[in-house]
mmCIF file of C-alpha atoms in Angstrom:
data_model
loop_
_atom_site.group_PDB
_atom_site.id
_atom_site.type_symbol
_atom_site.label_atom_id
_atom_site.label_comp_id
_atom_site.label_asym_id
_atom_site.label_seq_id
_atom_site.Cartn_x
_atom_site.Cartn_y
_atom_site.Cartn_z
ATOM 1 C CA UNK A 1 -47.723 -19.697 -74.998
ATOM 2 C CA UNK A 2 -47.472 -23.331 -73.528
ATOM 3 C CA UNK A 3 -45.192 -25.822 -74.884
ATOM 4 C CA UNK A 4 -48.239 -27.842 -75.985
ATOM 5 C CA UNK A 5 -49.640 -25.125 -78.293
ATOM 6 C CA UNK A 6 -45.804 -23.991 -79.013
ATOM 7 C CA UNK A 7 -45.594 -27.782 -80.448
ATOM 8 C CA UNK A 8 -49.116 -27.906 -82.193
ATOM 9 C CA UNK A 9 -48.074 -25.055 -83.981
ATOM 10 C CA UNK A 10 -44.729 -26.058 -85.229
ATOM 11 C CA UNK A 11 -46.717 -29.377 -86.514
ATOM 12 C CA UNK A 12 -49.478 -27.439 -87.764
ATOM 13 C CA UNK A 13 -46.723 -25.215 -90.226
ATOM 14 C CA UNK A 14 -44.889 -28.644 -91.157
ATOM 15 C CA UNK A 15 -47.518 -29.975 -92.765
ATOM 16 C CA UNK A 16 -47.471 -27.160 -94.959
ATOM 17 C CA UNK A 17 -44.145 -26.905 -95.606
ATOM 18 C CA UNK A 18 -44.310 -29.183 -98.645
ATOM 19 C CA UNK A 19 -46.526 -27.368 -100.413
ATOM 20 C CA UNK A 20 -44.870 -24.054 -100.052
ATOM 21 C CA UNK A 21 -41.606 -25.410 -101.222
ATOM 22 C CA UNK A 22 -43.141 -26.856 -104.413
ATOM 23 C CA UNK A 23 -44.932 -23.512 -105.392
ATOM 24 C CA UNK A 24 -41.822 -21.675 -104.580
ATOM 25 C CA UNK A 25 -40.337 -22.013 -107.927
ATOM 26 C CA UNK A 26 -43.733 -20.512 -109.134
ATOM 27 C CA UNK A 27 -43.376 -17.508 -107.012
ATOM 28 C CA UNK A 28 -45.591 -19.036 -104.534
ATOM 29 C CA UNK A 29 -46.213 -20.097 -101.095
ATOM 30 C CA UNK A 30 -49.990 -21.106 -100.971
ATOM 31 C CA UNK A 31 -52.198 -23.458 -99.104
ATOM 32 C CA UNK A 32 -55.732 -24.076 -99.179
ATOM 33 C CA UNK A 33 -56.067 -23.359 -95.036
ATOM 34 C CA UNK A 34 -54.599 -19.883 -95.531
ATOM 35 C CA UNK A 35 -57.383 -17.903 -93.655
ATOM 36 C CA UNK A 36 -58.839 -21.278 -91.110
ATOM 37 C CA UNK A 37 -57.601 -19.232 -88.626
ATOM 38 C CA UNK A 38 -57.299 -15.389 -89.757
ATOM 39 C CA UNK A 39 -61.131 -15.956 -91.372
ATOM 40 C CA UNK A 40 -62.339 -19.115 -91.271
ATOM 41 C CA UNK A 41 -65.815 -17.465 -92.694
ATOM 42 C CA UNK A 42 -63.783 -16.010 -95.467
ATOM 43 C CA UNK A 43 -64.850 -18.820 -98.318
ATOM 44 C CA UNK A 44 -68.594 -18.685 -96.917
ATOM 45 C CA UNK A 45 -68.873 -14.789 -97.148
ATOM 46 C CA UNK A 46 -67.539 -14.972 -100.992
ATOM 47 C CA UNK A 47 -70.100 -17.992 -102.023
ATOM 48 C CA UNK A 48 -73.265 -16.411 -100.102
ATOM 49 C CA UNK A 49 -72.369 -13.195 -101.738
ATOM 50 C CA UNK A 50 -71.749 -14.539 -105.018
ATOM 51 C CA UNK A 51 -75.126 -17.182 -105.059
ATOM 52 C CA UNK A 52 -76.791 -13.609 -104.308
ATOM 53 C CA UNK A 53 -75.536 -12.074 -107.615
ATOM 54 C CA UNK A 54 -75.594 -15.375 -110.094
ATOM 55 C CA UNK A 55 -78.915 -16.034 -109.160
ATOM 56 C CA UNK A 56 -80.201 -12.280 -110.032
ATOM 57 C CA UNK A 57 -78.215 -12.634 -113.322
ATOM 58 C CA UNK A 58 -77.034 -15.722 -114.714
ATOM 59 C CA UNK A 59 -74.035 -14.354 -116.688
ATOM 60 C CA UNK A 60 -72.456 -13.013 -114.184
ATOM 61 C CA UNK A 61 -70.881 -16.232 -113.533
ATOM 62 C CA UNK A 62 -68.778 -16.228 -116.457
ATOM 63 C CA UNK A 63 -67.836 -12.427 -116.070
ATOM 64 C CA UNK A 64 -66.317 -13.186 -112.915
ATOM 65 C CA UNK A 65 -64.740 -15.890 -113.613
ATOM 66 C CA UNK A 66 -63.086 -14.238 -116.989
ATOM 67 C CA UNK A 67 -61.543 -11.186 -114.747
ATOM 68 C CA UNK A 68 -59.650 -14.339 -112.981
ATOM 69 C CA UNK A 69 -57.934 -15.128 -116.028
ATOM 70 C CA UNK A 70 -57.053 -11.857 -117.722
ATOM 71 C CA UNK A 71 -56.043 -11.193 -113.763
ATOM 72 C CA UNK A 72 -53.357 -14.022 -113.875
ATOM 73 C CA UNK A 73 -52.174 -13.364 -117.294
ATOM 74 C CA UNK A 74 -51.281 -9.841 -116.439
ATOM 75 C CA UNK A 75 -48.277 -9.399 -114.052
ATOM 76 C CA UNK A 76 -49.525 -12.676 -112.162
ATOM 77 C CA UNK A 77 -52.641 -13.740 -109.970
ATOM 78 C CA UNK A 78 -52.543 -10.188 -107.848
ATOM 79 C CA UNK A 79 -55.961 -8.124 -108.586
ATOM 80 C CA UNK A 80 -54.118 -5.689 -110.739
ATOM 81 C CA UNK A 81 -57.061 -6.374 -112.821
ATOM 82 C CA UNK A 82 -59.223 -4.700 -109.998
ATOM 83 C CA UNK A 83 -57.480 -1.822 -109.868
ATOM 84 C CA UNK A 84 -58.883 1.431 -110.716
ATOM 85 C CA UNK A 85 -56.951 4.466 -112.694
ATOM 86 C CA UNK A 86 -55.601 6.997 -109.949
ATOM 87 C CA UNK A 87 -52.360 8.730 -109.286
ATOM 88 C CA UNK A 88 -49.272 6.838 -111.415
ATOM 89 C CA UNK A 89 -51.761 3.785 -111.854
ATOM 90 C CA UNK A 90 -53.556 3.551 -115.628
ATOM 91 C CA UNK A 91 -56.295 0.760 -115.112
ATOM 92 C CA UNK A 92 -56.018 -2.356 -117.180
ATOM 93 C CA UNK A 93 -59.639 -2.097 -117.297
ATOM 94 C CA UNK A 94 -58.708 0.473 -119.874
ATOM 95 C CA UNK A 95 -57.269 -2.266 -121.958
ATOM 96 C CA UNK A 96 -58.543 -3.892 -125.415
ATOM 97 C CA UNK A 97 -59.462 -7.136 -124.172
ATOM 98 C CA UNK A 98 -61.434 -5.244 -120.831
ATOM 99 C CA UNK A 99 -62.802 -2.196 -122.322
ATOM 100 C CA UNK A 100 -66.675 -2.537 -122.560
ATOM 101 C CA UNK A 101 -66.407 -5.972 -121.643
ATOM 102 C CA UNK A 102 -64.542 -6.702 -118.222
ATOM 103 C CA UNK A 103 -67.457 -6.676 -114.816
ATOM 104 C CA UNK A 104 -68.721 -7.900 -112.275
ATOM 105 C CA UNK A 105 -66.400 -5.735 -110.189
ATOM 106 C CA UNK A 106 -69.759 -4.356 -107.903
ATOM 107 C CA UNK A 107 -70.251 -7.777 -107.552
ATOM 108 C CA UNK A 108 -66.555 -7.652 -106.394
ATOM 109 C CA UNK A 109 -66.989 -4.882 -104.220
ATOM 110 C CA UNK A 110 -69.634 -6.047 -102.200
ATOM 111 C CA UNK A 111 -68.004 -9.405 -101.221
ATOM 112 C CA UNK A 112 -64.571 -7.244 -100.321
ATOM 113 C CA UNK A 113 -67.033 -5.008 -98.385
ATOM 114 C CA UNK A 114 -68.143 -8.296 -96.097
ATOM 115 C CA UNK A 115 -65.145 -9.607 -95.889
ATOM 116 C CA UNK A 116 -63.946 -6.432 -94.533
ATOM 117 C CA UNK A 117 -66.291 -6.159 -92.216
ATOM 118 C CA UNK A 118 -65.839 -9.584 -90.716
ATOM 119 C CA UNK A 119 -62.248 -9.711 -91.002
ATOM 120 C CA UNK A 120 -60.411 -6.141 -91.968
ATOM 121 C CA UNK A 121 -57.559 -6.112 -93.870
ATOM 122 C CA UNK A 122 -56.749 -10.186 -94.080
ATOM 123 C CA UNK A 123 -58.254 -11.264 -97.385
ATOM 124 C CA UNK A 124 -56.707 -10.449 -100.241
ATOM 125 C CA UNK A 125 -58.494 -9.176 -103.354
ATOM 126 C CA UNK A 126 -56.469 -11.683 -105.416
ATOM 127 C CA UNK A 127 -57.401 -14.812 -103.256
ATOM 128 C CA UNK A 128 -60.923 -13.303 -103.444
ATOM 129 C CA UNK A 129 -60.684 -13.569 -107.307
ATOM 130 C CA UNK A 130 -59.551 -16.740 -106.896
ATOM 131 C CA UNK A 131 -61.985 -17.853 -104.525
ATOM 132 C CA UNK A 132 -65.179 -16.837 -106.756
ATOM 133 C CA UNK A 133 -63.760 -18.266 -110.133
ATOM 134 C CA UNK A 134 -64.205 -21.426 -107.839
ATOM 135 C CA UNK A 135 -67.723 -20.773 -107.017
ATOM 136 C CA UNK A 136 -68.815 -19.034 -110.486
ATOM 137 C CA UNK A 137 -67.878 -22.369 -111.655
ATOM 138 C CA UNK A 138 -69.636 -24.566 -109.068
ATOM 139 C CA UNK A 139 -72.853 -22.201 -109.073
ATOM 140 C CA UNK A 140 -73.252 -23.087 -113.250
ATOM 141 C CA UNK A 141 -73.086 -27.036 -112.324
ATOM 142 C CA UNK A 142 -69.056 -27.608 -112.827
ATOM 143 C CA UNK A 143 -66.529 -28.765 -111.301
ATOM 144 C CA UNK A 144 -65.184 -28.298 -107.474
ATOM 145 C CA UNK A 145 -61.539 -27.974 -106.648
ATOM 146 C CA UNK A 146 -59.503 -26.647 -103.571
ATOM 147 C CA UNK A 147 -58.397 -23.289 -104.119
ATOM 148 C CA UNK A 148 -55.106 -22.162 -102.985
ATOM 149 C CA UNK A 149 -54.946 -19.086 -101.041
ATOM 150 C CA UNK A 150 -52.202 -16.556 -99.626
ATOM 151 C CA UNK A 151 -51.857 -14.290 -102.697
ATOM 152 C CA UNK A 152 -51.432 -10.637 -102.175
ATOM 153 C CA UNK A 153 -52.500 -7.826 -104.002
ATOM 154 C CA UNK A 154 -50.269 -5.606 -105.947
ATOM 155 C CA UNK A 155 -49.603 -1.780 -106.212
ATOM 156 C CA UNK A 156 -49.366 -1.458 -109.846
ATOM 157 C CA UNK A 157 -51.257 -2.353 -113.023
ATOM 158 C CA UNK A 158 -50.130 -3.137 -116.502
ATOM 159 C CA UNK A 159 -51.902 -1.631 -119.218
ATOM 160 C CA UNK A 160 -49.377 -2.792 -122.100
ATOM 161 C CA UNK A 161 -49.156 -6.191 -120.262
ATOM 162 C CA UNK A 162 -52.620 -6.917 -120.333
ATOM 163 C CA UNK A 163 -52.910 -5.644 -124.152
ATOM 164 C CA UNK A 164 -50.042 -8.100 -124.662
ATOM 165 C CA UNK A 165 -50.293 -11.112 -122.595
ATOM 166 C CA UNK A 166 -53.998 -12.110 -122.671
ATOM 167 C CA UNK A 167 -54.852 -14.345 -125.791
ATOM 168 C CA UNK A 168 -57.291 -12.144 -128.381
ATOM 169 C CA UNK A 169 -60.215 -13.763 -129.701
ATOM 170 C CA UNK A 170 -58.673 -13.247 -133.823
ATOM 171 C CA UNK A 171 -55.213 -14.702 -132.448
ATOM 172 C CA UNK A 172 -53.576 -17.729 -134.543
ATOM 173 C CA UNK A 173 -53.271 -21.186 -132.374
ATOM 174 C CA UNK A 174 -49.653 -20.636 -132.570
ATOM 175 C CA UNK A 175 -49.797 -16.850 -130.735
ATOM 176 C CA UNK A 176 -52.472 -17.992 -127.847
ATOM 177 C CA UNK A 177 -50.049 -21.436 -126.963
ATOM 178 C CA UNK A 178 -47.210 -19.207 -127.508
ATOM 179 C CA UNK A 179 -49.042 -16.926 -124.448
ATOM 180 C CA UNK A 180 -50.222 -20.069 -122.469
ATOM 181 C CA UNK A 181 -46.307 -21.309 -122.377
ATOM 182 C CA UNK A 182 -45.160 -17.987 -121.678
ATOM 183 C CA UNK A 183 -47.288 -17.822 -118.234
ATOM 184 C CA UNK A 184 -46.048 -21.837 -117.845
ATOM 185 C CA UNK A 185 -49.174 -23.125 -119.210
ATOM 186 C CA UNK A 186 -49.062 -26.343 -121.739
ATOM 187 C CA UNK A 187 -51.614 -27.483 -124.517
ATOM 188 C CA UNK A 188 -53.644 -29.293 -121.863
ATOM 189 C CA UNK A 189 -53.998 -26.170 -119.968
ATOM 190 C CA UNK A 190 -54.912 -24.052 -122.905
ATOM 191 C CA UNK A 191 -57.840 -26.669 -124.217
ATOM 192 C CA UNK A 192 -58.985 -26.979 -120.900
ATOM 193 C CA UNK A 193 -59.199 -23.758 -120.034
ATOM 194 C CA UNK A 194 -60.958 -22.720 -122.830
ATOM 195 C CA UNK A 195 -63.339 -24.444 -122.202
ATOM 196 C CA UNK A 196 -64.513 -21.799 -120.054
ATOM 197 C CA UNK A 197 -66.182 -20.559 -123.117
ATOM 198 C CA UNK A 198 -69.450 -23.110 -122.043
ATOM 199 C CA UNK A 199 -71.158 -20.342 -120.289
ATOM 200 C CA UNK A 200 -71.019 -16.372 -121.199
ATOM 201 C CA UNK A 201 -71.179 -14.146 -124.136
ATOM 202 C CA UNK A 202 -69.157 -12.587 -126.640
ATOM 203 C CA UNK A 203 -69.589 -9.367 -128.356
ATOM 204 C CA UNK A 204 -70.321 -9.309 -132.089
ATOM 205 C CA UNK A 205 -67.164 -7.242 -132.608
ATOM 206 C CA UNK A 206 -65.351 -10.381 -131.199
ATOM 207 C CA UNK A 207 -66.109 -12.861 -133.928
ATOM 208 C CA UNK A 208 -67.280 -10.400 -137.235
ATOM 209 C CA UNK A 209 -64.410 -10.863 -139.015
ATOM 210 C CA UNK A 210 -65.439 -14.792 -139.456
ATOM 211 C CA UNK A 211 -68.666 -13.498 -141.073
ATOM 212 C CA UNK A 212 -67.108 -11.561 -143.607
ATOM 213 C CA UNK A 213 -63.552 -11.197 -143.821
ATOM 214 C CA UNK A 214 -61.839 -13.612 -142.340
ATOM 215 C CA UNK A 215 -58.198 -13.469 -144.210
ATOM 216 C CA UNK A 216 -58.681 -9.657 -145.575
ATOM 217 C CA UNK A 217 -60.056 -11.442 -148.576
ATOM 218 C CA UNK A 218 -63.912 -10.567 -148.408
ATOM 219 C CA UNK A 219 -64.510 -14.128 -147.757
ATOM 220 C CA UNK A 220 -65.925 -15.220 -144.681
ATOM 221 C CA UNK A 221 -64.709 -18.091 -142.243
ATOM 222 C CA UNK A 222 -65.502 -21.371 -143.684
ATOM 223 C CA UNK A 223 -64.554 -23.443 -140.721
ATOM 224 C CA UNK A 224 -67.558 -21.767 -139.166
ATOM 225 C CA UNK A 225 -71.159 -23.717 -140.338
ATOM 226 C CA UNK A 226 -72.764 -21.753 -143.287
ATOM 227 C CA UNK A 227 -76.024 -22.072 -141.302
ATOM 228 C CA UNK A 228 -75.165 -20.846 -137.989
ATOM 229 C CA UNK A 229 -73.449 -17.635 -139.659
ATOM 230 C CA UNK A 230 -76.255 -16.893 -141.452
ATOM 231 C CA UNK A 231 -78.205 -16.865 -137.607
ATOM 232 C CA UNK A 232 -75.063 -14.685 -136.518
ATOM 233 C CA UNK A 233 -75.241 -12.095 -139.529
ATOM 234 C CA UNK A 234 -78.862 -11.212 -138.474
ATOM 235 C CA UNK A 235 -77.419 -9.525 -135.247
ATOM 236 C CA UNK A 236 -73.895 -9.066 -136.339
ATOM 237 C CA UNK A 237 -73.940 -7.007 -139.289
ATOM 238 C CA UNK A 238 -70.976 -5.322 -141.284
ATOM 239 C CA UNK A 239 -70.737 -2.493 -139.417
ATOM 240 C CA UNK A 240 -72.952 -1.226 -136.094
ATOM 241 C CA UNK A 241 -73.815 -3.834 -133.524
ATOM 242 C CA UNK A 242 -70.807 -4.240 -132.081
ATOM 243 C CA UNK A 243 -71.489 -4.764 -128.343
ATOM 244 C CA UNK A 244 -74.302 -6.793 -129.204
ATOM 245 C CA UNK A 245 -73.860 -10.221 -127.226
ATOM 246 C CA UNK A 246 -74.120 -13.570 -128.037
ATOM 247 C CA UNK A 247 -73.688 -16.966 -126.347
ATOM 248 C CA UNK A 248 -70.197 -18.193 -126.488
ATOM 249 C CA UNK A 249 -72.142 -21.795 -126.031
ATOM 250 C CA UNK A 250 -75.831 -21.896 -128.182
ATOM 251 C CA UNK A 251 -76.971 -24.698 -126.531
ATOM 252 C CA UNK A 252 -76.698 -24.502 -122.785
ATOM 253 C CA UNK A 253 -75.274 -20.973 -122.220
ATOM 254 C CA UNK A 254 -75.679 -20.411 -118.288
ATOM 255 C CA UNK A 255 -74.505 -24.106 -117.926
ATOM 256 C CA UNK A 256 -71.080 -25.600 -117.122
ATOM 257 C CA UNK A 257 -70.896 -28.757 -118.994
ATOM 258 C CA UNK A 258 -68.897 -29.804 -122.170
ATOM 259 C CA UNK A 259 -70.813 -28.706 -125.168
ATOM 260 C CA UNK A 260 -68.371 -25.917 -126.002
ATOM 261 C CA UNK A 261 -66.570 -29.056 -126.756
ATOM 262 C CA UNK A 262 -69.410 -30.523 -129.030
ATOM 263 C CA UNK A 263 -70.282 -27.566 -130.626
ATOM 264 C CA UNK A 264 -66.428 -27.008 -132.240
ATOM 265 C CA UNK A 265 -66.828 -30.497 -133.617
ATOM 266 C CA UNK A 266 -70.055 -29.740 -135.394
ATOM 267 C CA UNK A 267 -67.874 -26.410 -137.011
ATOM 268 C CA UNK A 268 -69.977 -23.969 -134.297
ATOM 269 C CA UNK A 269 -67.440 -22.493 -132.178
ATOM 270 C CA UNK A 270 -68.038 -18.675 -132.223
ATOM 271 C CA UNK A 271 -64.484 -17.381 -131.626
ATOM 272 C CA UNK A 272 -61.941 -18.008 -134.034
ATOM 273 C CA UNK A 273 -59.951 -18.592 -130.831
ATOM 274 C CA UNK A 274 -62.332 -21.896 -130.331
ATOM 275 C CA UNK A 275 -62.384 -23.293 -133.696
ATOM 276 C CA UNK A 276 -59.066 -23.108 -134.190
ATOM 277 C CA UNK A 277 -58.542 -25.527 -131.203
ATOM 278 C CA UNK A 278 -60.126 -28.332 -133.947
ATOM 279 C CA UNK A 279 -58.481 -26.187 -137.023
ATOM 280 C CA UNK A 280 -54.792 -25.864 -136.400
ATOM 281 C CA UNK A 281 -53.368 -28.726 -134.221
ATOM 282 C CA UNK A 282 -53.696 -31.970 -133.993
ATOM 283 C CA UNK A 283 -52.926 -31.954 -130.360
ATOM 284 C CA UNK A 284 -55.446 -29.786 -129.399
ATOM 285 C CA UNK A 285 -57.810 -31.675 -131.877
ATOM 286 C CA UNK A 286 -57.731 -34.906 -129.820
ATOM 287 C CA UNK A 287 -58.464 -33.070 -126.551
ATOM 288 C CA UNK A 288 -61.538 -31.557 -127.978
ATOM 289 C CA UNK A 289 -62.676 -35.049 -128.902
ATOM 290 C CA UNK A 290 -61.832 -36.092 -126.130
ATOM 291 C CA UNK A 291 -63.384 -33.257 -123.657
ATOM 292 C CA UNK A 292 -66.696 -33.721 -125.677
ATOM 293 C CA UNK A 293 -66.832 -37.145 -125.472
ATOM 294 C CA UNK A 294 -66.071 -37.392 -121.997
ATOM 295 C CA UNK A 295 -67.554 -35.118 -119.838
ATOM 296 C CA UNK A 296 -66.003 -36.748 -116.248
ATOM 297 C CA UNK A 297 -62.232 -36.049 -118.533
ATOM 298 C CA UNK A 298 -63.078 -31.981 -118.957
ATOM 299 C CA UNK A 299 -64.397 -31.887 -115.030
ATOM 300 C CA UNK A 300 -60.615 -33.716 -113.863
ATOM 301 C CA UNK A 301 -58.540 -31.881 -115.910
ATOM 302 C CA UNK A 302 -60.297 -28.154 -115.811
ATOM 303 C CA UNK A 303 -59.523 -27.930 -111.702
ATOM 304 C CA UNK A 304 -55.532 -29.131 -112.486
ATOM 305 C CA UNK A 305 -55.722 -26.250 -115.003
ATOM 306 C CA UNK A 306 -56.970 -23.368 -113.022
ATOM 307 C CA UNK A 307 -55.188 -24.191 -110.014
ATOM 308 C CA UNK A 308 -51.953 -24.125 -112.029
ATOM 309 C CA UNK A 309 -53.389 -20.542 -114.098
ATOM 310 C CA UNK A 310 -53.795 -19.600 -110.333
ATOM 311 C CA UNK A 311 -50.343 -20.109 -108.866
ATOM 312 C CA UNK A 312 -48.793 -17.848 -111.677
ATOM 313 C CA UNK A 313 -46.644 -15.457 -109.873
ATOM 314 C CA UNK A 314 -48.682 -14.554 -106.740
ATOM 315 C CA UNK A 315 -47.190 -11.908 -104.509
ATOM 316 C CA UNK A 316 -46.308 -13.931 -101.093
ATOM 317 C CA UNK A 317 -45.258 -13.100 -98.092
ATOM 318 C CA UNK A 318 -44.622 -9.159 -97.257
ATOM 319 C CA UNK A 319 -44.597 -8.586 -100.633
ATOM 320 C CA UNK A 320 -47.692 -6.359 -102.066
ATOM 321 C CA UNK A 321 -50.343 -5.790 -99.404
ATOM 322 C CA UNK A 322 -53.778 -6.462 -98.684
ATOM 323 C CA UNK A 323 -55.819 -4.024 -100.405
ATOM 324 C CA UNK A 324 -58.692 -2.349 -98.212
ATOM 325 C CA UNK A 325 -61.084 -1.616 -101.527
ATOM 326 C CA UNK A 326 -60.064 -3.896 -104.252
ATOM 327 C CA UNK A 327 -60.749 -0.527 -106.434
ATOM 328 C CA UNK A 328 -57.086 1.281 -105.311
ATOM 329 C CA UNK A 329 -53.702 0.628 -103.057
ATOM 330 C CA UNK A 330 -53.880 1.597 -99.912
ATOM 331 C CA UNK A 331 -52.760 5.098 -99.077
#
C-alpha cells in the first residue's frame, strides 16, 4: 500500500470518526457510506427488489416497514425479528403482536438472496431492514432520509421481549410513551412515528374492543365517530372476523401523506393506540394538530424519528455476525 492511499485512507476514516463517537453512547458506530466500498450496489439491489414487490401489492409497503419497528423495539435494531424458530431459538414471529400479522419476510428473502449473490456475507439483515423501511416509505410518496448502516445481526431472539416491549394497539398513552422512553424515544418520536399508521391495515381483532366494550362496560368507544363504527361493525362483528383487515388510514391507504393526522382530529383513528394520541395528552394533542396541518412538519420530523428508532442498540463491530439467510444464524 503506498503512502498516498495509506493517507487517503486515514482521511477517509476521520471523517467518520465523529459520527461513530456520537452513536457510541447508543451502542452504535454507524455511517451512511458503510458498504461504498464492500457493496456499493447494496442500496440499489434492496430498492429494485423492493419497487418489484410494492408495485405487485401495495401493502406490502407498510408490512415491511412495521417488521423495522417491532425489530428495533426487541433487543435493538439486529433482525432478531427475522429469525426463524430452530435449535435454542423460539421465533418472535411467534409473538402476540407478530402472530398472523408480521410479513413480508419472502419479500425479505429475495433481496438477502441478491445481495448475497453480489456481495456474500457483507450486508447485514438488520441494515437490510433498515434500508427498505427507507424505501417502503419513499415508494408510498414520503419522505427520504439517509439511512445509517453497519448494524449486525444477532444470534438470539426474544419472544418475552417482543410480547413486552412493542406498544399494543389497546395500550393506555401512558404504557406506549412509557415503551418509547424506555428504547430512548421522546413524545416527538412516538407522534411521529405513529404516524406510520397512513398506509396499511389492521386486523378487526385489533380495534373490536372500541366497538363494543371499550372499558369492560358493554359500552363502546365514544372517542371513535358513531358513524364510522357503525361502517366498522359491518365487518367487525362481536365475535368471528378477526383477521379481517381494514385500512389503518380510510382515505388514502397505500399513500404516505398526513391524513392519519386528519383523520384523529375528525374522532376516526382506528386504533385506540391513535386516538388516544388526541385523547390523553395535551402534548401529543398539539403535534397531531400540528402534523395535520402541516404536512412539510410530519415529512422533517418522521426521518429524525426513524433514524433515532434505528440507532437503538445495533450490534457493531465483531459483535453478532452477518447472517447468510436472514431466516437462521449461521452454523
Amino acid at each position: 500500500m503506498s503512502q498516498l492511499t495509506s493517507f487517503l485512507l486515514v482521511l477517509s476514516l476521520c471523517a467518520f470518526a465523529p459520527l461513530c463517537f456520537s452513536s457510541k453512547t447508543k451502542g452504535g458506530c454507524l455511517h451512511p457510506q458503510f458498504y461504498d466500498h464492500s457493496c456499493p450496489k447494496a442500496q440499489e439491489i434492496v430498492r429494485s427488489v423492493l419497487a418489484k414487490a410494492v408495485a405487485k401489492e401495495a401493502r406490502m409497503a407498510a408490512s415491511i416497514l412495521r417488521l423495522h419497528f417491532h425489530d428495533c423495539f426487541v433487543q435493538g435494531c439486529d433482525a432478531s425479528v427475522l429469525l426463524d424458530s430452530s435449535g435454542s431459538i423460539v421465533s418472535e414471529k411467534r409473538s402476540n403482536p407478530n402472530r398472523n400479522s408480521a410479513r413480508g419476510f419472502e419479500v425479505l428473502d429475495e433481496i438477502k438472496s441478491a445481495l448475497e449473490k453480489e456481495c456474500p456475507r457483507t450486508v447485514s439483515c438488520a441494515d437490510l431492514l433498515a434500508i427498505a423501511a427507507r424505501d417502503c416509505t419513499v415508494l408510498r410518496g414520503g419522505p427520504s432520509w439517509e439511512v445509517l448502516l453497519g448494524r449486525r445481526d444477532s444470534r438470539s431472539a426474544s419472544l418475552s421481549g417482543s410480547n413486552n416491549n412493542i406498544p399494543a394497539p389497546n395500550n393506555t398513552f401512558q404504557t406506549i410513551l412509557t415503551k418509547f422512553k424506555r428504547q430512548g424515544l421522546d413524545i416527538v418520536d412516538l407522534v411521529a412515528l405513529s404516524g406510520s399508521h397512513t398506509i396499511g391495515n389492521s386486523r378487526c381483532t385489533s380495534f373490536r374492543q372500541r366497538l363494543y366494550n371499550q372499558s369492560g362496560n358493554g359500552q363502546p368507544d365514544y372517542t371513535l365517530d358513531q358513524s364510522y363504527a357503525a361502517q366498522l361493525k359491518t365487518r367487525c362483528p362481536r365475535s368471528g372476523g378477526d383477521q379481517n383487515l381494514f385500512f389503518l388510514d380510510y382515505v388514502s391507504p397505500t399513500k404516505f401523506d398526513n391524513y392519519y393526522y386528519k383523520n384523529i382530529l375528525a374522532s376516526k383513528g382506528l386504533l385506540n393506540s391513535d386516538q388516544v394520541l388526541l385523547t390523553k395528552n395535551e402534548g401529543s394533542r398539539e403535534l397531531v394538530k400540528k402534523y395535520a396541518e402541516n404536512i412539510q412538519l410530519f415529512f422533517e420530523q418522521y426521518p429524525k424519528s426513524i433514524v433515532k428508532m434505528g440507532n437503538i442498540s445495533p450490534l457493531t463491530g465483531s459483535r453478532g455476525e452477518i447472517r447468510k439467510n436472514c431466516r437462521k444464524v449461521n452454523s
